[in-house]
Amino acid sequence: MFTGLSIVCPISILAEFPQLRARIMLGFNPSPTPLHQTRDDDFEIADLSLSQQEPMLDKITDAPGFEDGLGRETYRTAEFRSKSEQGIGASLDFIAKHTNPHQIKGMLSNAWSYFSSGALNQNCVICSKAVEKNLAALESGQIDDFWVAESTGQGGLPQNVAAENYSSFSLEQTTPLSEQLLSRSHPDSRNIIMVPVKGKGFSHAINLVRSGENTFVVDGQFGLTYHLDSAKGRQDFDKYYGLGKGANIVQIYRTGNAPLPPQVDESRLLDGWEVIESEPASPTVRQFAPLQIIEDHFR
């Protein structure tokens, strides 16, 4: 396992802060935090050798503080439920676009701590947890609320998770990250993943959803959805994520089963149409005669 891997989320700069534009993407890593000081608003991922002192979790969602930093926007529930009836693509786009309601506010408040933390957008882990809560509701069909990232601070996830629900690997240099994610993750699963930002020294927390023949990456912090089952979607994703300047480690936390595409009621496809029973037309009978007989007839 790898220790001291820091998570600093990629950021976009407000026009009000042009002096930060040149430096913000440096993404320097804060100093490691001891395990006993690790909180949900810390960057650090706990050292596995130390985290083994803690009870082993089945899934990361079983962690007592998993909901720390999250809030709810109940008024979005009805719209979320409506999107779920339109298919998984519409549902995931809705989740992505509404998970981080305090992005601008967070950037303003984090500007004062930029030189110590290294980023303005710092809550990618918390956003990934909010996305996970909504994905779980979507998968179960029990959509009774909508979860959002209430905190704009940093977040961290431990590694004391059962092996069947946690994995990490070194990024291969010659294979696109999207392809490696498909080969390393489970079909029909939902996951929180940590991936290196291309050309940078930090990683980003997002969600990977594999539903039937469809594969999506949901970025709740920036409101984006990548369709990895399309060439353009893979190209867009691999443009931003891949080999970085730091430790090129990918981490996958499997959190549960993926939401499935809605079942199509074929009987409803005939609504508004009248079925007309008709007898098959009489077959055309063709008779053939030897060529000599035909010539004799017209002689």
Short mmCIF file of C-alpha atoms in Angstrom, two decimals:
data_model
loop_
_atom_site.label_atom_id
_atom_site.label_comp_id
_atom_site.label_asym_id
_atom_site.label_seq_id
_atom_site.Cartn_x
_atom_site.Cartn_y
_atom_site.Cartn_z
CA MET A 1 0.00 0.00 0.00
CA PHE A 2 1.04 3.59 -0.44
CA THR A 3 1.29 6.10 2.34
CA GLY A 4 1.06 9.84 2.52
CA LEU A 5 -1.11 10.17 -0.59
CA SER A 6 -2.78 13.56 -0.42
CA ILE A 7 -5.99 14.57 -2.11
CA VAL A 8 -6.20 18.09 -3.47
CA CYS A 9 -9.04 18.75 -5.83
CA PRO A 10 -8.57 20.48 -9.20
CA ILE A 11 -10.08 23.95 -9.26
CA SER A 12 -11.42 26.62 -11.58
CA ILE A 13 -10.57 30.23 -10.86
CA LEU A 14 -12.99 33.08 -10.34
CA ALA A 15 -12.38 36.20 -12.29
CA GLU A 16 -12.12 38.02 -8.96
CA PHE A 17 -8.87 36.17 -8.20
CA PRO A 18 -6.66 36.57 -11.30
CA GLN A 19 -3.52 36.73 -9.15
CA LEU A 20 -4.11 33.12 -8.12
CA ARG A 21 -4.57 31.76 -11.63
CA ALA A 22 -0.90 31.03 -12.28
CA ARG A 23 -0.32 29.33 -8.93
CA ILE A 24 -3.55 27.50 -8.14
CA MET A 25 -2.86 24.48 -10.34
CA LEU A 26 0.45 23.79 -8.59
CA GLY A 27 -1.58 21.77 -6.09
CA PHE A 28 1.17 21.35 -3.50
CA ASN A 29 0.44 18.70 -0.89
CA PRO A 30 -0.09 19.57 2.75
CA SER A 31 2.05 17.78 5.31
CA PRO A 32 0.80 14.34 6.41
CA THR A 33 -1.63 14.22 9.33
CA PRO A 34 -1.25 11.56 12.05
CA LEU A 35 -4.06 9.00 12.05
CA HIS A 36 -5.41 10.08 15.43
CA GLN A 37 -5.82 13.61 14.06
CA THR A 38 -7.45 12.55 10.81
CA ARG A 39 -10.91 14.08 10.47
CA ASP A 40 -13.39 14.22 7.65
CA ASP A 41 -12.11 17.67 6.71
CA ASP A 42 -8.48 16.55 6.34
CA PHE A 43 -6.79 15.82 3.01
CA GLU A 44 -4.96 12.73 4.16
CA ILE A 45 -5.81 9.14 3.40
CA ALA A 46 -4.78 7.14 6.45
CA ASP A 47 -1.77 4.82 6.26
CA LEU A 48 -3.07 1.27 5.90
CA SER A 49 -0.56 -0.10 8.41
CA LEU A 50 -1.89 2.36 10.99
CA SER A 51 -5.52 2.08 9.98
CA GLN A 52 -5.41 -1.66 10.70
CA GLN A 53 -5.52 -0.63 14.34
CA GLU A 54 -9.08 0.48 13.67
CA PRO A 55 -11.93 -2.00 13.14
CA MET A 56 -12.01 -3.25 9.57
CA LEU A 57 -14.97 -1.86 7.66
CA ASP A 58 -16.97 -3.90 5.18
CA LYS A 59 -17.59 -0.81 3.02
CA ILE A 60 -16.45 2.77 3.35
CA THR A 61 -20.11 3.74 3.74
CA ASP A 62 -20.12 1.87 7.08
CA ALA A 63 -17.69 4.40 8.58
CA PRO A 64 -19.33 6.20 11.54
CA GLY A 65 -18.42 9.61 10.11
CA PHE A 66 -19.33 8.89 6.50
CA GLU A 67 -22.13 11.48 6.52
CA ASP A 68 -19.95 14.18 8.07
CA GLY A 69 -19.94 17.28 5.89
CA LEU A 70 -23.17 16.34 4.11
CA GLY A 71 -26.50 18.13 4.05
CA ARG A 72 -29.90 17.69 2.42
CA GLU A 73 -31.96 19.75 0.02
CA THR A 74 -35.33 18.05 0.43
CA TYR A 75 -37.04 20.43 -1.99
CA ARG A 76 -35.13 18.75 -4.85
CA THR A 77 -36.56 15.31 -4.04
CA ALA A 78 -39.56 15.49 -6.37
CA GLU A 79 -37.42 16.58 -9.32
CA PHE A 80 -34.85 13.91 -8.53
CA ARG A 81 -37.60 11.29 -8.49
CA SER A 82 -38.89 12.60 -11.82
CA LYS A 83 -35.40 12.40 -13.37
CA SER A 84 -35.10 8.80 -12.18
CA GLU A 85 -38.07 7.92 -14.39
CA GLN A 86 -36.29 9.37 -17.42
CA GLY A 87 -33.38 6.95 -17.25
CA ILE A 88 -30.02 6.61 -15.58
CA GLY A 89 -28.31 9.22 -17.76
CA ALA A 90 -30.78 11.96 -16.77
CA SER A 91 -30.56 10.89 -13.12
CA LEU A 92 -26.76 11.06 -12.98
CA ASP A 93 -26.65 14.42 -14.75
CA PHE A 94 -29.10 15.79 -12.17
CA ILE A 95 -27.03 14.44 -9.28
CA ALA A 96 -23.80 15.85 -10.71
CA LYS A 97 -25.19 19.34 -11.28
CA HIS A 98 -26.76 19.78 -7.84
CA THR A 99 -24.36 18.06 -5.44
CA ASN A 100 -22.12 21.06 -4.72
CA PRO A 101 -24.43 24.04 -4.07
CA HIS A 102 -21.75 26.04 -2.24
CA GLN A 103 -19.00 25.89 -4.85
CA ILE A 104 -18.64 29.65 -5.35
CA LYS A 105 -19.15 30.39 -1.66
CA GLY A 106 -16.58 27.74 -0.80
CA MET A 107 -14.01 29.17 -3.19
CA LEU A 108 -14.42 32.59 -1.60
CA SER A 109 -14.05 31.27 1.93
CA ASN A 110 -11.17 28.98 0.99
CA ALA A 111 -9.28 31.80 -0.71
CA TRP A 112 -7.94 32.91 2.68
CA SER A 113 -6.52 29.46 3.37
CA TYR A 114 -5.25 28.86 -0.15
CA PHE A 115 -1.57 29.25 0.66
CA SER A 116 -1.76 26.64 3.41
CA SER A 117 -4.14 24.16 1.74
CA GLY A 118 -3.20 24.50 -1.94
CA ALA A 119 -6.68 24.70 -3.46
CA LEU A 120 -9.83 26.76 -3.62
CA ASN A 121 -12.15 23.85 -4.39
CA GLN A 122 -11.35 21.53 -1.52
CA ASN A 123 -14.44 19.39 -0.98
CA CYS A 124 -14.18 16.74 -3.71
CA VAL A 125 -14.26 13.87 -1.18
CA ILE A 126 -17.35 15.28 0.52
CA CYS A 127 -19.01 15.74 -2.88
CA SER A 128 -18.24 12.12 -3.77
CA LYS A 129 -19.93 11.00 -0.55
CA ALA A 130 -23.04 13.05 -1.33
CA VAL A 131 -23.14 11.55 -4.82
CA GLU A 132 -22.86 8.08 -3.29
CA LYS A 133 -25.83 8.70 -0.98
CA ASN A 134 -27.96 9.76 -3.96
CA LEU A 135 -26.78 6.81 -6.04
CA ALA A 136 -27.75 4.45 -3.22
CA ALA A 137 -31.25 5.97 -3.14
CA LEU A 138 -31.50 5.67 -6.90
CA GLU A 139 -30.45 2.02 -6.81
CA SER A 140 -32.93 1.12 -4.06
CA GLY A 141 -35.78 3.10 -5.58
CA GLN A 142 -36.32 4.85 -2.24
CA ILE A 143 -35.84 8.48 -3.24
CA ASP A 144 -36.94 10.37 -0.13
CA ASP A 145 -34.32 13.14 -0.06
CA PHE A 146 -31.46 14.72 -1.99
CA TRP A 147 -27.97 14.82 -0.48
CA VAL A 148 -25.50 17.65 -1.05
CA ALA A 149 -22.02 18.67 0.08
CA GLU A 150 -22.72 21.12 2.89
CA SER A 151 -19.07 21.52 3.85
CA THR A 152 -16.65 23.33 1.55
CA GLY A 153 -13.62 21.95 3.38
CA GLN A 154 -11.29 19.09 2.59
CA GLY A 155 -12.15 15.47 3.18
CA GLY A 156 -10.42 12.12 3.53
CA LEU A 157 -11.31 8.44 3.39
CA PRO A 158 -9.49 5.72 5.34
CA GLN A 159 -8.17 2.49 3.85
CA ASN A 160 -9.31 0.06 6.56
CA VAL A 161 -11.92 -1.42 4.21
CA ALA A 162 -12.44 -5.08 3.38
CA ALA A 163 -10.35 -6.20 0.43
CA GLU A 164 -13.36 -7.13 -1.70
CA ASN A 165 -14.55 -3.52 -1.52
CA TYR A 166 -11.24 -1.66 -1.77
CA SER A 167 -8.37 -1.79 -4.21
CA SER A 168 -5.50 0.41 -5.32
CA PHE A 169 -3.05 0.15 -8.18
CA SER A 170 -0.25 2.05 -9.85
CA LEU A 171 -1.31 3.81 -13.00
CA GLU A 172 0.10 2.23 -16.17
CA GLN A 173 1.89 4.69 -18.40
CA THR A 174 0.79 3.36 -21.78
CA THR A 175 -2.90 2.69 -21.10
CA PRO A 176 -5.58 5.42 -20.76
CA LEU A 177 -7.00 5.75 -17.25
CA SER A 178 -10.55 5.10 -18.48
CA GLU A 179 -9.50 1.72 -19.85
CA GLN A 180 -7.72 0.81 -16.62
CA LEU A 181 -10.79 1.71 -14.56
CA LEU A 182 -12.96 -0.56 -16.69
CA SER A 183 -10.58 -3.48 -16.28
CA ARG A 184 -10.07 -2.97 -12.54
CA SER A 185 -13.64 -2.28 -11.38
CA HIS A 186 -16.59 -4.61 -11.00
CA PRO A 187 -19.49 -4.74 -13.49
CA ASP A 188 -22.81 -3.36 -12.23
CA SER A 189 -21.16 -1.53 -9.35
CA ARG A 190 -21.01 1.98 -7.96
CA ASN A 191 -17.70 3.26 -6.59
CA ILE A 192 -15.91 6.23 -5.09
CA ILE A 193 -12.57 6.56 -6.86
CA MET A 194 -9.42 8.63 -6.32
CA VAL A 195 -7.61 9.39 -9.57
CA PRO A 196 -4.49 11.45 -10.40
CA VAL A 197 -5.04 14.75 -12.20
CA LYS A 198 -3.10 14.71 -15.45
CA GLY A 199 0.22 16.53 -15.23
CA LYS A 200 -0.39 17.65 -11.63
CA GLY A 201 0.79 16.52 -8.23
CA PHE A 202 -2.59 15.76 -6.67
CA SER A 203 -5.63 13.52 -7.02
CA HIS A 204 -9.38 14.02 -7.35
CA ALA A 205 -12.32 12.14 -5.78
CA ILE A 206 -15.22 11.27 -8.09
CA ASN A 207 -17.74 8.44 -8.58
CA LEU A 208 -17.67 5.56 -11.06
CA VAL A 209 -20.96 3.89 -12.02
CA ARG A 210 -21.11 0.74 -14.15
CA SER A 211 -24.73 -0.03 -15.04
CA GLY A 212 -25.27 -2.79 -17.57
CA GLU A 213 -23.58 -1.75 -20.81
CA ASN A 214 -23.19 1.85 -19.59
CA THR A 215 -20.29 3.30 -17.62
CA PHE A 216 -20.36 6.80 -16.14
CA VAL A 217 -18.04 8.98 -14.11
CA VAL A 218 -19.91 11.51 -11.96
CA ASP A 219 -17.96 14.57 -10.78
CA GLY A 220 -20.17 16.08 -8.11
CA GLN A 221 -17.73 18.87 -7.29
CA PHE A 222 -17.76 20.36 -10.77
CA GLY A 223 -21.17 19.15 -11.97
CA LEU A 224 -19.88 16.95 -14.80
CA THR A 225 -20.76 13.51 -16.11
CA TYR A 226 -18.47 11.49 -18.39
CA HIS A 227 -19.91 8.62 -20.47
CA LEU A 228 -17.06 6.11 -20.67
CA ASP A 229 -19.00 3.86 -23.03
CA SER A 230 -18.53 6.43 -25.79
CA ALA A 231 -15.29 7.36 -27.52
CA LYS A 232 -15.86 11.07 -26.89
CA GLY A 233 -16.62 10.51 -23.22
CA ARG A 234 -13.42 8.52 -22.72
CA GLN A 235 -11.44 11.18 -24.59
CA ASP A 236 -12.86 13.99 -22.46
CA PHE A 237 -12.14 12.08 -19.25
CA ASP A 238 -8.62 11.00 -20.20
CA LYS A 239 -7.79 14.57 -21.19
CA TYR A 240 -7.95 15.65 -17.55
CA TYR A 241 -7.08 12.50 -15.58
CA GLY A 242 -4.09 10.21 -15.92
CA LEU A 243 -0.38 10.38 -15.24
CA GLY A 244 0.42 13.17 -12.82
CA LYS A 245 3.56 14.50 -11.19
CA GLY A 246 2.94 12.87 -7.83
CA ALA A 247 2.27 9.31 -6.75
CA ASN A 248 0.21 7.92 -9.62
CA ILE A 249 -2.03 5.73 -7.49
CA VAL A 250 -5.66 4.96 -8.32
CA GLN A 251 -7.95 3.93 -5.46
CA ILE A 252 -11.35 2.28 -5.87
CA TYR A 253 -13.91 2.02 -3.06
CA ARG A 254 -16.78 -0.20 -4.14
CA THR A 255 -19.86 1.07 -2.34
CA GLY A 256 -22.65 -1.13 -3.70
CA ASN A 257 -24.67 -2.16 -6.73
CA ALA A 258 -25.22 0.29 -9.56
CA PRO A 259 -28.64 1.69 -10.40
CA LEU A 260 -30.01 -0.28 -13.32
CA PRO A 261 -31.57 1.15 -16.48
CA PRO A 262 -35.38 1.28 -16.19
CA GLN A 263 -37.28 -1.69 -17.55
CA VAL A 264 -39.12 -0.90 -20.78
CA ASP A 265 -42.82 -1.79 -20.70
CA GLU A 266 -43.30 -2.91 -24.30
CA SER A 267 -47.10 -2.79 -23.97
CA ARG A 268 -46.91 0.97 -23.42
CA LEU A 269 -45.14 1.39 -26.74
CA LEU A 270 -48.49 0.60 -28.43
CA ASP A 271 -50.40 3.34 -26.58
CA GLY A 272 -52.34 5.40 -29.12
CA TRP A 273 -51.98 2.77 -31.84
CA GLU A 274 -54.68 0.41 -33.10
CA VAL A 275 -53.74 -3.15 -33.85
CA ILE A 276 -55.48 -4.36 -37.02
CA GLU A 277 -55.71 -8.06 -37.66
CA SER A 278 -55.45 -8.89 -41.35
CA GLU A 279 -55.49 -12.02 -43.38
CA PRO A 280 -52.31 -12.74 -45.28
CA ALA A 281 -52.57 -11.96 -48.97
CA SER A 282 -52.98 -14.87 -51.34
CA PRO A 283 -49.63 -15.98 -52.64
CA THR A 284 -48.81 -15.26 -56.26
CA VAL A 285 -48.85 -18.44 -58.28
CA ARG A 286 -46.38 -18.58 -61.09
CA GLN A 287 -46.59 -21.31 -63.75
CA PHE A 288 -43.71 -22.36 -65.88
CA ALA A 289 -43.73 -24.23 -69.21
CA PRO A 290 -40.95 -25.59 -71.32
CA LEU A 291 -39.52 -23.06 -73.73
CA GLN A 292 -40.44 -25.21 -76.80
CA ILE A 293 -44.14 -25.17 -75.89
CA ILE A 294 -44.10 -21.38 -75.63
CA GLU A 295 -42.45 -21.04 -79.06
CA ASP A 296 -44.97 -23.41 -80.64
CA HIS A 297 -47.84 -21.39 -79.16
CA PHE A 298 -46.69 -18.11 -80.71
CA ARG A 299 -45.53 -19.58 -84.05
#
